[in-house]
Backbone as numpy.savetxt, mean C-alpha at the origin, in Angstrom:
# Nx Ny Nz CAx CAy CAz Cx Cy Cz
-9.84 -7.10 4.32 -10.91 -6.86 5.44 -11.77 -8.21 5.51
-12.27 -7.73 6.82 -13.64 -8.87 7.30 -14.40 -9.54 6.51
-15.09 -10.78 6.58 -16.66 -11.16 5.95 -17.76 -10.59 6.28
-17.13 -9.05 6.55 -18.64 -8.23 5.94 -18.63 -6.87 5.13
-19.79 -6.16 5.22 -19.79 -4.89 4.71 -19.37 -4.10 5.37
-18.11 -2.81 4.81 -17.72 -2.18 6.35 -17.81 -1.06 5.39
-18.69 -0.24 6.31 -19.01 1.36 6.20 -18.26 2.61 6.93
-16.83 1.76 7.85 -16.24 2.81 8.30 -14.94 3.24 7.47
-14.92 4.67 7.31 -13.76 5.11 6.44 -12.05 4.67 7.07
-12.65 4.91 8.26 -11.11 4.61 9.02 -10.96 3.56 8.57
-11.62 1.83 8.71 -11.08 0.99 8.58 -10.87 0.50 6.71
-11.36 1.57 6.02 -11.14 1.19 4.71 -9.57 1.94 4.67
-9.39 3.34 5.07 -7.79 3.46 4.81 -6.68 2.30 6.09
-7.78 1.67 6.93 -6.62 0.89 7.77 -6.11 -0.53 6.79
-7.58 -1.22 6.01 -7.40 -1.94 5.02 -6.23 -1.66 3.57
-6.44 -0.46 2.93 -5.49 -0.06 2.06 -4.46 0.27 2.49
-3.69 0.40 3.64 -2.66 0.98 4.06 -2.22 -0.46 4.48
-2.68 -1.84 5.18 -2.12 -2.84 5.40 -1.36 -3.72 3.84
-3.09 -3.12 2.97 -2.27 -3.57 1.39 -0.99 -2.96 0.93
-1.19 -2.02 1.27 -0.05 -1.42 0.67 1.58 -1.94 0.97
1.62 -2.07 2.76 2.77 -2.09 3.14 2.91 -3.71 2.59
1.99 -4.86 2.33 2.12 -6.04 2.17 2.48 -5.95 0.34
2.31 -5.13 -0.31 2.77 -4.89 -1.59 3.85 -4.33 -1.62
4.35 -3.32 -1.04 5.85 -2.87 -0.98 6.57 -4.21 -0.21
6.60 -4.64 0.64 7.43 -5.94 0.61 7.18 -7.05 -0.69
6.29 -7.27 -1.05 6.61 -8.84 -1.27 7.36 -7.50 -3.07
6.61 -6.44 -3.58 7.40 -5.37 -4.38 9.22 -5.80 -4.03
9.73 -5.39 -3.16 10.99 -5.46 -2.52 11.72 -6.81 -2.57
10.88 -7.69 -1.99 11.51 -9.39 -2.25 11.72 -9.75 -3.40
10.94 -9.52 -4.34 10.86 -10.09 -5.84 11.72 -8.96 -6.36
13.07 -8.06 -6.20 13.04 -6.99 -7.10 12.79 -5.84 -7.90
11.54 -5.50 -7.52 11.02 -5.11 -8.85 10.29 -3.69 -8.02
10.15 -2.44 -9.30 9.64 -1.28 -8.83 8.03 -1.12 -9.56
7.05 -0.51 -8.77 5.74 0.26 -9.89 6.05 1.80 -9.94
5.46 1.64 -11.29 5.40 2.89 -12.24 4.16 3.10 -11.80
3.23 2.19 -11.70 1.86 2.86 -11.07 0.96 2.27 -10.11
-0.01 2.63 -9.37 -1.11 1.62 -8.03 -2.18 2.02 -8.97
-3.53 0.78 -8.82 -4.44 0.67 -8.77 -5.64 0.26 -7.70
-6.36 1.57 -7.56 -7.00 0.45 -6.30 -8.29 0.23 -6.96
-9.03 -1.21 -6.15 -10.23 -1.51 -6.66 -10.71 -1.76 -5.46
-12.07 -0.90 -5.59 -13.18 -1.42 -4.71 -14.67 -1.94 -5.07
-14.72 -3.00 -4.39 -15.94 -3.51 -4.51 -17.47 -3.59 -3.67
-18.29 -3.01 -4.23 -19.71 -2.46 -2.64 -20.24 -3.66 -2.41
-21.29 -3.53 -1.49 -22.42 -4.44 -1.48 -22.99 -4.88 -2.70
-23.18 -3.96 -3.50 -24.07 -5.30 -4.11 -23.42 -5.29 -5.08
-21.68 -5.73 -5.16 -21.26 -6.17 -6.22 -20.81 -5.08 -7.45
-20.80 -4.24 -7.13 -20.42 -3.18 -8.93 -19.31 -2.31 -7.75
-17.84 -2.13 -8.88 -16.76 -1.98 -8.39 -16.40 -0.97 -9.10
-15.29 -0.38 -8.47 -14.90 0.74 -9.16 -12.83 0.98 -9.13
-12.71 1.31 -9.96 -11.12 0.98 -10.35 -10.86 2.70 -10.59
-9.89 2.67 -9.88 -8.90 4.52 -10.22 -7.05 3.29 -10.20
-6.71 4.24 -11.43 -5.39 3.80 -10.91 -4.43 5.65 -11.20
-3.36 5.72 -10.50 -2.40 6.66 -10.75 -0.80 6.29 -10.89
-0.22 7.02 -11.71 0.88 7.27 -11.96 1.87 7.41 -10.98
2.80 7.03 -10.58 4.11 7.30 -9.65 4.75 8.67 -10.34
5.17 9.19 -9.49 6.28 10.29 -9.52 7.46 9.51 -9.99
7.66 8.56 -9.57 9.04 8.11 -9.86 8.78 6.25 -9.79
9.22 5.24 -10.45 8.59 3.89 -10.14 9.82 3.53 -9.00
8.96 2.94 -7.76 9.34 2.82 -6.42 8.66 1.53 -6.18
9.23 0.95 -4.60 8.68 -0.19 -4.19 8.59 0.48 -2.58
9.13 1.47 -2.37 9.13 2.12 -1.06 7.84 2.64 -0.52
8.17 1.52 0.56 6.09 1.82 1.21 5.23 3.09 1.40
6.25 4.16 2.02 5.31 5.25 2.40 4.82 6.25 1.04
5.85 6.57 0.11 5.45 6.40 -1.59 3.97 5.71 -2.54
4.17 4.53 -1.67 3.18 3.46 -2.31 1.91 4.27 -1.14
2.22 4.03 -0.44 0.74 4.51 0.60 0.26 5.59 0.53
1.37 7.00 0.05 0.85 7.93 -0.34 -0.29 8.07 -1.86
0.02 7.53 -2.27 -0.25 7.09 -3.83 -1.76 6.34 -3.13
-1.51 5.11 -2.65 -3.08 4.49 -2.16 -3.93 5.58 -1.39
-3.63 6.04 -0.71 -4.72 7.04 0.19 -5.22 8.15 -0.32
-4.12 8.44 -1.54 -4.66 9.79 -2.75 -5.82 9.16 -3.40
-5.71 7.80 -3.88 -6.84 7.21 -4.69 -7.56 6.80 -4.08
-7.85 6.40 -2.75 -8.86 5.61 -1.53 -9.68 6.77 -1.39
-9.27 8.54 -1.09 -9.58 9.52 -1.07 -10.71 10.22 -1.98
-9.51 10.20 -3.22 -10.32 10.67 -4.18 -11.93 9.52 -4.44
-12.14 8.63 -4.30 -13.19 7.46 -4.68 -14.14 8.18 -3.26
-13.99 9.08 -2.22 -15.12 9.83 -1.48 -16.00 8.47 -1.17
-15.58 7.81 -0.07 -16.30 6.15 0.05 -17.25 7.04 2.08
-17.61 8.33 2.24 -18.01 8.07 2.84 -19.20 7.21 3.43
-20.30 6.88 2.65 -20.98 6.50 3.09 -21.25 5.12 2.59
-20.16 4.87 1.60 -20.35 2.87 0.46 -20.10 2.13 1.94
-20.49 0.57 1.21 -20.82 -0.08 1.42 -19.57 -0.96 1.06
-18.36 -1.36 1.87 -17.21 -1.69 0.65 -17.44 -3.28 1.36
-17.50 -3.56 0.06 -16.82 -5.40 0.56 -15.46 -6.02 0.53
-14.57 -5.25 -0.30 -13.17 -5.84 -0.70 -12.27 -4.41 -1.53
-11.80 -4.46 -1.13 -10.69 -3.52 -1.57 -9.26 -4.04 -1.93
-8.48 -3.82 -3.10 -7.55 -4.30 -3.36 -6.60 -3.50 -4.40
-5.29 -3.74 -4.19 -4.14 -2.19 -4.40 -3.56 -3.60 -5.39
-3.27 -2.70 -6.80 -2.39 -3.55 -7.59 -1.55 -2.74 -7.99
-0.15 -3.13 -8.07 0.82 -2.57 -8.94 0.88 -2.84 -10.42
1.50 -1.88 -10.75 1.39 -1.69 -12.36 2.45 -1.53 -13.32
2.89 -1.95 -14.12 4.05 -1.32 -14.46 5.09 -1.07 -14.22
5.05 -2.63 -13.71 6.39 -3.31 -13.05 7.57 -3.72 -14.34
9.18 -3.18 -13.14 9.88 -3.31 -13.82 11.24 -4.16 -12.89
12.47 -4.30 -13.49 13.39 -4.83 -12.48 13.20 -3.57 -11.38
13.97 -3.27 -9.95 14.51 -2.40 -9.48 15.27 -2.05 -9.74
16.64 -2.98 -10.55 17.71 -2.23 -10.82 17.58 -1.40 -11.83
16.91 -1.58 -12.41 16.33 -0.54 -13.98 15.73 0.89 -13.19
15.45 0.91 -11.92 14.62 1.92 -11.83 15.93 3.06 -11.19
15.30 4.07 -11.47 15.65 5.15 -11.47 15.38 6.02 -9.92
16.46 5.95 -9.46 16.19 7.03 -7.96 16.52 8.86 -7.94
15.45 9.31 -7.31 16.02 10.61 -7.38 16.65 11.23 -5.99
18.40 11.68 -6.46 18.80 11.47 -4.81 18.48 13.20 -4.09
18.41 12.52 -3.18 17.70 14.06 -1.87 18.85 14.10 -0.98
19.10 15.77 -0.45 19.70 15.53 0.72 18.56 15.74 1.82
17.68 14.90 1.45 17.05 15.04 2.68 16.86 13.21 3.65
17.91 13.40 5.07 18.80 12.28 5.72 16.92 11.47 6.13
16.14 12.42 6.74 14.55 11.52 7.01 14.45 10.18 6.02
14.62 10.51 4.46 14.01 9.79 3.36 14.72 8.02 3.58
16.36 8.65 3.81 17.57 7.96 3.86 17.05 7.10 5.47
16.73 7.16 6.21 16.59 6.75 7.72 15.41 6.07 7.03
14.32 6.38 6.72 12.75 5.56 5.95 13.13 4.45 5.56
14.65 4.54 4.44 14.67 3.11 3.62 15.40 2.27 4.30
16.65 2.43 5.36 16.92 2.11 6.26 16.59 1.11 7.11
14.93 1.71 8.02 14.12 0.90 8.56 13.36 0.18 7.94
13.16 0.50 6.68 12.34 -0.41 6.08 12.98 -1.78 5.70
14.80 -1.97 5.78 15.25 -3.04 4.95 15.08 -3.56 6.23
15.31 -2.94 7.48 16.07 -3.36 8.82 14.32 -4.46 8.68
13.12 -3.69 8.31 11.49 -4.47 8.93 11.37 -5.60 7.83
11.97 -5.18 6.62 12.00 -6.68 5.65 12.80 -7.93 6.15
14.06 -7.54 6.11 14.53 -8.78 7.30 13.97 -9.29 8.48
13.49 -8.40 9.28 12.55 -8.69 10.41 11.45 -10.19 9.64
10.27 -9.31 8.91 9.55 -9.96 8.09 9.90 -11.54 7.05
11.58 -11.34 6.72 11.64 -12.71 5.73 12.01 -13.67 7.53
12.70 -13.03 8.62 13.02 -14.27 9.83 12.17 -14.34 10.12
11.13 -14.04 10.55 10.19 -14.34 11.74 8.99 -14.92 10.74
8.15 -13.53 10.32 6.71 -14.15 9.77 6.25 -12.47 9.36
5.94 -12.47 7.77 5.68 -11.36 7.25 4.39 -10.50 8.12
3.77 -11.20 9.16 3.12 -10.08 9.29 2.96 -9.88 11.59
4.81 -10.28 11.29 5.32 -9.50 13.10 5.91 -8.19 13.17
5.53 -7.23 11.67 6.04 -5.94 11.64 4.97 -5.13 10.91
4.53 -3.95 11.02 4.11 -3.61 10.39 3.67 -1.63 10.90
2.95 -1.53 10.01 2.04 0.31 10.37 1.21 -0.20 11.78
1.29 0.61 12.82 0.44 0.55 13.92 -0.92 0.96 13.18
-1.08 1.95 12.11 -2.23 1.91 12.09 -3.34 1.29 10.58
-2.38 0.20 10.10 -2.51 -0.77 9.47 -3.62 -2.23 10.26
-3.01 -2.25 11.58 -4.01 -3.19 12.62 -5.35 -2.57 13.17
-6.17 -3.80 12.77 -7.76 -3.49 13.54 -6.79 -3.50 15.25
-8.24 -2.39 15.77 -8.11 -2.29 16.98 -9.01 -3.07 17.82
-8.62 -3.25 19.01 -9.62 -4.15 19.95 -10.01 -3.44 20.96
-11.66 -4.36 20.94 -12.28 -3.36 21.84 -13.22 -2.07 22.01
C-alpha cells in the first residue's frame, strides 16, 4: 500500500492481489506450497486483525491463493476502515514435491498453470514486477 491510510475497498483488494501474486511467485521459486494463508490488517489507530484460512489442498498456485486471500479480506468487511497496512502470509509450508495435486479433467487449470510457469520464467529473467495481474496495479489518473 501507499504511505497513507486507505479507505477504498478496491485499493484493499488490489493490494491483497498484488501481495498474493508476490507470495505465489516466492513459494514456487523456493519450491514450497502452503497449507494455509493468513491476512493481517493494521488500521490507522495501530490496532490489527488477523484471519487464517486453510486451503483445500496445499498449493503455490496463484489463482487458488488469490481466491483464499480475497475471501479473507471479504470476511473482514472493511467498507469504511482506514487501513494502514496489509500482510498476506503463507503458513504450514511444506516442500512442493511432497504436495498432492488433485488431477482434474479441466484443461483451463492446466493452461493456467502453464501460463503461471511462463510468467515465473519472465519474472526470473527480467524483473519480478515485469508481469502480473492487471487488477493488482494502481490506476493512473
